[in-house]
XYZ file of C-alpha atoms in Angstrom:
389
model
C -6.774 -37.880 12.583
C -6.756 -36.982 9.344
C -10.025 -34.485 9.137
C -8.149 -32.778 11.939
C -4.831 -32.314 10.751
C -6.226 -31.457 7.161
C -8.125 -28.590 8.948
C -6.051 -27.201 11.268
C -3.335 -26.842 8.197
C -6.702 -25.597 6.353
C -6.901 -23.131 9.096
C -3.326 -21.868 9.676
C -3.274 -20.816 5.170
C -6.493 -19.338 6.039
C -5.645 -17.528 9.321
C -2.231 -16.571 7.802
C -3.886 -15.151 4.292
C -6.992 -13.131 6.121
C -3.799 -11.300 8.070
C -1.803 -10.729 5.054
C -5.304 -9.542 2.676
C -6.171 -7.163 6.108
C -2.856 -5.626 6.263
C -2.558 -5.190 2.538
C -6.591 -3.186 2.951
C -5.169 -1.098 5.850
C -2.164 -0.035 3.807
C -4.920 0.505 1.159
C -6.259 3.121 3.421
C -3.651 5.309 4.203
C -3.866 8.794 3.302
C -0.471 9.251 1.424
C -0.456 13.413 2.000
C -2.082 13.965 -1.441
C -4.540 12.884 -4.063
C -3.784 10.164 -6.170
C -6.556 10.087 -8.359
C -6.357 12.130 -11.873
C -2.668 12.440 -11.861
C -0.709 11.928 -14.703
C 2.550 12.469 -15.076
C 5.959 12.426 -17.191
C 9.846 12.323 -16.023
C 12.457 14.474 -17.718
C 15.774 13.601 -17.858
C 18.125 15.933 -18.630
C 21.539 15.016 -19.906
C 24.862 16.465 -18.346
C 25.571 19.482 -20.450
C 22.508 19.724 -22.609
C 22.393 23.616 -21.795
C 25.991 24.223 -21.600
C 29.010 23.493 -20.075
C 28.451 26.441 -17.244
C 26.652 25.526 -14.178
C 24.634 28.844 -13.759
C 23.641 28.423 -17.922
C 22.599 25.064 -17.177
C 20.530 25.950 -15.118
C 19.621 28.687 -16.738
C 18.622 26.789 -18.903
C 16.826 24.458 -17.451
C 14.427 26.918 -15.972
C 13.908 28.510 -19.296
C 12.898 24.673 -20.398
C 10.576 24.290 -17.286
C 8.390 27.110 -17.799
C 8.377 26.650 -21.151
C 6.568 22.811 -21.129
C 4.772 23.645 -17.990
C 3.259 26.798 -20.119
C 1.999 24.326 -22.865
C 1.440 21.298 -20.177
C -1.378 23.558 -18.642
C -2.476 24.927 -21.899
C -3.624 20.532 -22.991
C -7.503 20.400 -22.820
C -8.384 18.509 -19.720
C -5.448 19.717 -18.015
C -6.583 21.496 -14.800
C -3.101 21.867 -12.663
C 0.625 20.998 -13.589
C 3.935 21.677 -11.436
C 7.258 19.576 -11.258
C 9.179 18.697 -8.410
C 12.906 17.354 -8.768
C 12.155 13.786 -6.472
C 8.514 13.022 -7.164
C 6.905 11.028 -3.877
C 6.337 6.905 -4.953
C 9.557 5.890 -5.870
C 10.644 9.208 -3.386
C 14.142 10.083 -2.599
C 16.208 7.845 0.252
C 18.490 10.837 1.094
C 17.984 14.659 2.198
C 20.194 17.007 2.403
C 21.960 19.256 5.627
C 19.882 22.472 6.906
C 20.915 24.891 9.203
C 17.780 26.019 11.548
C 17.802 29.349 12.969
C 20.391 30.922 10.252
C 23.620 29.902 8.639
C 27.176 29.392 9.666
C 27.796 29.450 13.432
C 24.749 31.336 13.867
C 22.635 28.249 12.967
C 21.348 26.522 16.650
C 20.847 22.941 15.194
C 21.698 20.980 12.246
C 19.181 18.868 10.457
C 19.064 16.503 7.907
C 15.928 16.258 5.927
C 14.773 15.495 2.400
C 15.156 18.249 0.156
C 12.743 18.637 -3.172
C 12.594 21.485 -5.770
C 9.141 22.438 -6.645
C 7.538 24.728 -8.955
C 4.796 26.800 -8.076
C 1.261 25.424 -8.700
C 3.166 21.723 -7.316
C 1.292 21.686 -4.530
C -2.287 22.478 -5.734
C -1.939 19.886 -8.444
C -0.960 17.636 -5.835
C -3.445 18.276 -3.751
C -1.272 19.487 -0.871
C -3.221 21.246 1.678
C -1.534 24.707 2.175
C -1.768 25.225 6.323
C -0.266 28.384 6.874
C 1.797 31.178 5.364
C 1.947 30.929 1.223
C 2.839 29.103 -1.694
C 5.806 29.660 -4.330
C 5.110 32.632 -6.939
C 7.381 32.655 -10.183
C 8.826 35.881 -8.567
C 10.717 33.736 -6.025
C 12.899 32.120 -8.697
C 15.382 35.420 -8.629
C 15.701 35.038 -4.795
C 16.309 31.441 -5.072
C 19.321 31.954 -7.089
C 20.640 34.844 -5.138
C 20.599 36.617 -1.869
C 18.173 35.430 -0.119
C 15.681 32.481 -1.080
C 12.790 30.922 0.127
C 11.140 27.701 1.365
C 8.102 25.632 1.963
C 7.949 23.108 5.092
C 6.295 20.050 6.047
C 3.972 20.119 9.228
C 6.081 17.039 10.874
C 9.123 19.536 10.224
C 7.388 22.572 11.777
C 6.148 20.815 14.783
C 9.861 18.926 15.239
C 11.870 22.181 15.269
C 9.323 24.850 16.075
C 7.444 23.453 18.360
C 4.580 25.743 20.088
C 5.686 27.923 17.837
C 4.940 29.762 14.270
C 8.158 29.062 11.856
C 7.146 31.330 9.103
C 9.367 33.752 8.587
C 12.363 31.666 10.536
C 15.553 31.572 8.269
C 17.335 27.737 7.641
C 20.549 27.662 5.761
C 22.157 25.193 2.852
C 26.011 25.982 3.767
C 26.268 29.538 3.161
C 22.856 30.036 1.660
C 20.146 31.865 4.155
C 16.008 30.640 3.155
C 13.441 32.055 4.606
C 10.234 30.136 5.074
C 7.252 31.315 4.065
C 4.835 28.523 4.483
C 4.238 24.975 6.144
C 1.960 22.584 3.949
C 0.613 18.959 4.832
C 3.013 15.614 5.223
C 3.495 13.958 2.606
C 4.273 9.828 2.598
C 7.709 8.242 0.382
C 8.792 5.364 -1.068
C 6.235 3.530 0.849
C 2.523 4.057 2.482
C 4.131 2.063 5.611
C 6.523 4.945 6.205
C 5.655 7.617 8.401
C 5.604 11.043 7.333
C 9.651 12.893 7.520
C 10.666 16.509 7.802
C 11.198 17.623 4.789
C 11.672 21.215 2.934
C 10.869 22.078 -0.380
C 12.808 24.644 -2.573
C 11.695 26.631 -5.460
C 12.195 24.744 -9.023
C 14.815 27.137 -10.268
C 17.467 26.159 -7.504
C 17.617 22.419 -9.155
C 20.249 21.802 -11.445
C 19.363 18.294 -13.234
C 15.894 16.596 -13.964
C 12.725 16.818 -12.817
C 8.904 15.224 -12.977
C 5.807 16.721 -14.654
C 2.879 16.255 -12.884
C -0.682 17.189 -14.206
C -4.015 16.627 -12.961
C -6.960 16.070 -15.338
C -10.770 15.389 -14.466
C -10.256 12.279 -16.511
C -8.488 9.475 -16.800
C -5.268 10.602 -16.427
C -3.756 7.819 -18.700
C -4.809 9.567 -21.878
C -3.254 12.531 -20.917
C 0.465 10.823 -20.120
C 1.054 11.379 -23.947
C -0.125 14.255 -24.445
C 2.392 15.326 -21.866
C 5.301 13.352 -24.161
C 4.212 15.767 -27.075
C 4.285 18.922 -25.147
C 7.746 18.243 -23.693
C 9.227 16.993 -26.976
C 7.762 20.323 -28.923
C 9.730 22.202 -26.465
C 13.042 19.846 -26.981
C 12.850 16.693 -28.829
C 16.050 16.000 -27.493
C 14.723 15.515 -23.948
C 14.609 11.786 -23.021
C 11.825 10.948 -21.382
C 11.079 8.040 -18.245
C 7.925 6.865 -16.050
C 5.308 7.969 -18.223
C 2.479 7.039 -15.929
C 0.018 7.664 -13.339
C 0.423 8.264 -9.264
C -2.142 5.691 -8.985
C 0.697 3.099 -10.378
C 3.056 4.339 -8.473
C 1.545 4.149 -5.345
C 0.368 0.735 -6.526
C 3.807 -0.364 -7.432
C 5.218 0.695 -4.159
C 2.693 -2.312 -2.627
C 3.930 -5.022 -5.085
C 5.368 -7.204 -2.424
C 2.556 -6.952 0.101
C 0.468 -7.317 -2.561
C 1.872 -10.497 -3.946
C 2.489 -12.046 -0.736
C -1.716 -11.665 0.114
C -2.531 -12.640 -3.320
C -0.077 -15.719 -3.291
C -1.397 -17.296 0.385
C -4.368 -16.445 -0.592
C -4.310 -18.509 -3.481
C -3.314 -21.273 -1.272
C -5.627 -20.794 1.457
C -7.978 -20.909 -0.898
C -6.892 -24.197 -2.790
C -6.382 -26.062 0.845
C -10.101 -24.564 1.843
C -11.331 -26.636 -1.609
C -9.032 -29.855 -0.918
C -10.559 -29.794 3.299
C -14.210 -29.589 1.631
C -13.565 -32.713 -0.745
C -11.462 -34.913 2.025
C -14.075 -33.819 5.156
C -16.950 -34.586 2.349
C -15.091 -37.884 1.385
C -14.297 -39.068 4.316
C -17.205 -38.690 5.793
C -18.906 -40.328 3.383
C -16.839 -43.146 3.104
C -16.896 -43.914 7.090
C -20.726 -43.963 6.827
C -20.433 -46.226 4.128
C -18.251 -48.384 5.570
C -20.715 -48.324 8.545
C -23.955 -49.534 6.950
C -24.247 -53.000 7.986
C -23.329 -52.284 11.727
C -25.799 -48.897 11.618
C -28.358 -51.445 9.779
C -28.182 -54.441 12.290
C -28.470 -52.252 15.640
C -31.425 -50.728 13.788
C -33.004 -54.269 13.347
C -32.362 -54.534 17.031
C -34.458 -51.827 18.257
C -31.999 -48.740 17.915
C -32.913 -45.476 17.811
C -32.082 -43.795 14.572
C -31.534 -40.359 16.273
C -29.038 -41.883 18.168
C -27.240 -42.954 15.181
C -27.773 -39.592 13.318
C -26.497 -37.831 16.509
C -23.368 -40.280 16.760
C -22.488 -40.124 12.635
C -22.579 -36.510 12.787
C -20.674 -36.120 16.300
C -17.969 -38.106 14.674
C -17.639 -35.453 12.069
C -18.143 -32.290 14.659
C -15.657 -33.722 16.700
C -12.886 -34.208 14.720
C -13.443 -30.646 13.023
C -13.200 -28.836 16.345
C -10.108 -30.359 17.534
C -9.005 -29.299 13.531
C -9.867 -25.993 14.572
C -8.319 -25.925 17.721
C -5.223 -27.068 16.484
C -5.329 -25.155 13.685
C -5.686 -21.755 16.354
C -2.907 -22.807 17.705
C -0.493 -23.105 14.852
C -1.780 -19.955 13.523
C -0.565 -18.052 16.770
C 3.083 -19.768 16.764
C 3.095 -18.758 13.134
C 2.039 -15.681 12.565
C 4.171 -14.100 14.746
C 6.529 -14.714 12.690
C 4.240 -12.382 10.401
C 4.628 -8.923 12.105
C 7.409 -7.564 10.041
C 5.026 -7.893 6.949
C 1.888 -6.731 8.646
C 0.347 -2.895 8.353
C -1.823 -1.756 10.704
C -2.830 -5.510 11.465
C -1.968 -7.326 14.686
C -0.644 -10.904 14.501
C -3.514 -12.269 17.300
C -6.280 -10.335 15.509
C -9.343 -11.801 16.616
C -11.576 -11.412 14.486
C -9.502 -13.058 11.144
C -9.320 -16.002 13.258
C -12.659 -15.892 13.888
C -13.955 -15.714 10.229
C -11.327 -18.725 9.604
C -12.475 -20.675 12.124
C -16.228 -20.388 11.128
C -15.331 -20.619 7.383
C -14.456 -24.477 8.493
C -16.848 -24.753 11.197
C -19.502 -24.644 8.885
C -17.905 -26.744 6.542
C -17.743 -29.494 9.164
C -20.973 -28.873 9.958
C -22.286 -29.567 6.301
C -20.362 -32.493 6.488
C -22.299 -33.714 9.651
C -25.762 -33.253 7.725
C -24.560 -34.935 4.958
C -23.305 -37.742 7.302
C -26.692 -37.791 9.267
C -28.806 -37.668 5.899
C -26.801 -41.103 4.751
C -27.566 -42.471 7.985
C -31.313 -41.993 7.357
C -31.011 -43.860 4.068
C -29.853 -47.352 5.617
C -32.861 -49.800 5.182
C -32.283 -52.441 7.957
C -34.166 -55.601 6.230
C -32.073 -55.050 2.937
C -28.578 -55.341 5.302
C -29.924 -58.274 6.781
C -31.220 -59.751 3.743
C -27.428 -58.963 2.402
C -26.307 -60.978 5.359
């Protein structure tokens, strides 16, 4: 009784932390829209008022600032791309904003709500943002963002959603009064988390953003040394700049998987710990029941038995009490993990094969018990028990 219920609890940690580590591999795997790797980058927060009291001077202003560090951002040695976008992806933005598709005012034939970024051009090849169709931002576009008539970049989940069987470049989507035209559809992009599925969204040229923004710059590298060298070039452009999440898009995207992380990591650690306390008891025990055994296994040997027999029945003992362990411990693990599914990516709560690696894990852990047993059994010398007797 105790072998078992030390192994099925053995094998519900187990079952419960190969779920949690699978999930945490297939969220691994996800293709987030863009490439992580070599991306530094820097976030610049721009106080209220910092270029004047005027709305159209600060943003004036602002723009004058942007191309200014992204001119000496792309000038750094090892620098190979650098953009900025208002809501960078990993934290992301919760909220969008309200598009009109197919014009503005009552001409518009649906209203959307989508996230909204601001982007400068060269954004999306630092990324790594496949371009599918149409074109990318030029500098030239920043005058027909602020006035008369702008234009946009859309997501592929947004084209297909409101275009369907259709080509939306050149379609015109409004911001209140404000006609955009688009002029080209890139790849989805993932937010806030890699469990999320892709959203609509639009992106805007850099100039129509008002307030702060994040650097991002790709380097062959390791994009850690280049996070300050992307402090110095903002600061030489305005010290007065305060500056947040100096880092890399590999943290980010690695911070966004804390929990899921954690939670593997943590039953893990306990799987593992109960795995190490089931070999020492099944070991122990075993051991211990053998001993305990000796002078009956060494008196029915003086009587003629077979010592097969005995090896077969010691190590039966052992088999026996791991399998029904293991059974057991199957069936907790279904009535428990289902309570599991809101935690699991890309992992189903039955998945057959983590129970079957847990349930081998201990199956050959009992087994090494039974040789053990049956090996102790060998070692009983009948004439010394009876001599003991």
């Amino acid at each position: 009784v105790l072998l078992s219920g030390e192994l099925a609890l053995t094998m519900v940690l187990l079952v419960t932390a190969g779920l949690l580590s699978r999930s945490l591999g297939e969220l691994g795997s996800v293709n987030p829209g863009f490439r992580v790797e070599g991306v530094a980058t820097i976030r610049v927060q721009i106080p209220s008022g910092h270029f004047g009291s005027e709305r159209e001077g600060q943003r004036t202003g602002i723009s004058l600032f942007r191309r200014q560090v992204l001119e000496r951002v792309r000038a750094l040695p090892g620098a190979l791309q650098a953009g900025t976008i208002e809501g960078l992806p990993f934290p992301g933005r919760a909220t969008g904003s309200t598009f009109l598709i197919g014009g503005t005012g009552p001409d518009a034939r649906e209203k959307v709500t989508v996230r909204d970024h601001a982007v400068s051009p060269g954004y999306f090849e630092t990324m790594g943002i496949p371009l599918l169709v149409g074109r990318d931002f030029m500098e030239a576009d920043e005058d027909g963002a602020a006035v008369d008539e702008g234009v946009v970049v859309i997501t592929e989940t947004m084209a297909r959603r409101y275009w369907p069987g259709e080509s939306p470049i050149g379609a015109i989507i409004g911001v209140g009064p404000n006609p955009y035209r688009i002029v080209g559809v890139v790849g989805d992009v993932r937010e806030r988390h890699l469990s999320e599925e892709p959203l609509p969204m639009v992106y805007r040229h850099a100039s129509v953003s008002g307030g702060s923004f994040s650097i991002v710059a790709r380097t062959s590298g390791d994009p850690r040394g280049l996070v300050p060298l992307l402090r110095e070039a903002v600061t030489a452009v305005d010290p007065g700049i305060p500056l947040t999440q100096e880092t890399t898009m590999e943290t980010l995207i690695s911070n966004a998987s804390g929990a899921e992380r954690f939670r593997a990591f943590l039953v893990l650690g306990f799987g593992l710990l109960a795995t190490l306390l089931a070999l020492v008891g099944v070991f122990g025990v075993t051991a211990r029941s053998v001993a305990h055994r000796t002078r009956e296994l060494g008196i029915r040997m003086a009587l003629g038995a077979q010592s097969r027999g005995l090896i077969r029945g010691a190590a039966m003992r052992t088999l026996r009490a791991g399998a029904v362990g293991i059974a057991l411990g199957l069936a907790g693990g279904l009535w428990v993990t289902r309570f599991l599914t809101a935690f699991l990516f890309g992992t189903r709560p039955w998945d057959g094969e983590t129970y079957a690696v847990a349930a081998l894990l201990l199956g050959l852990l009992c087994t090494a018990a039974a040789a053990v047993a049956a090996r102790r059994v060998t070692r009983v010398e009948p004439m010394r028990v009876l001599r003991e007797e």
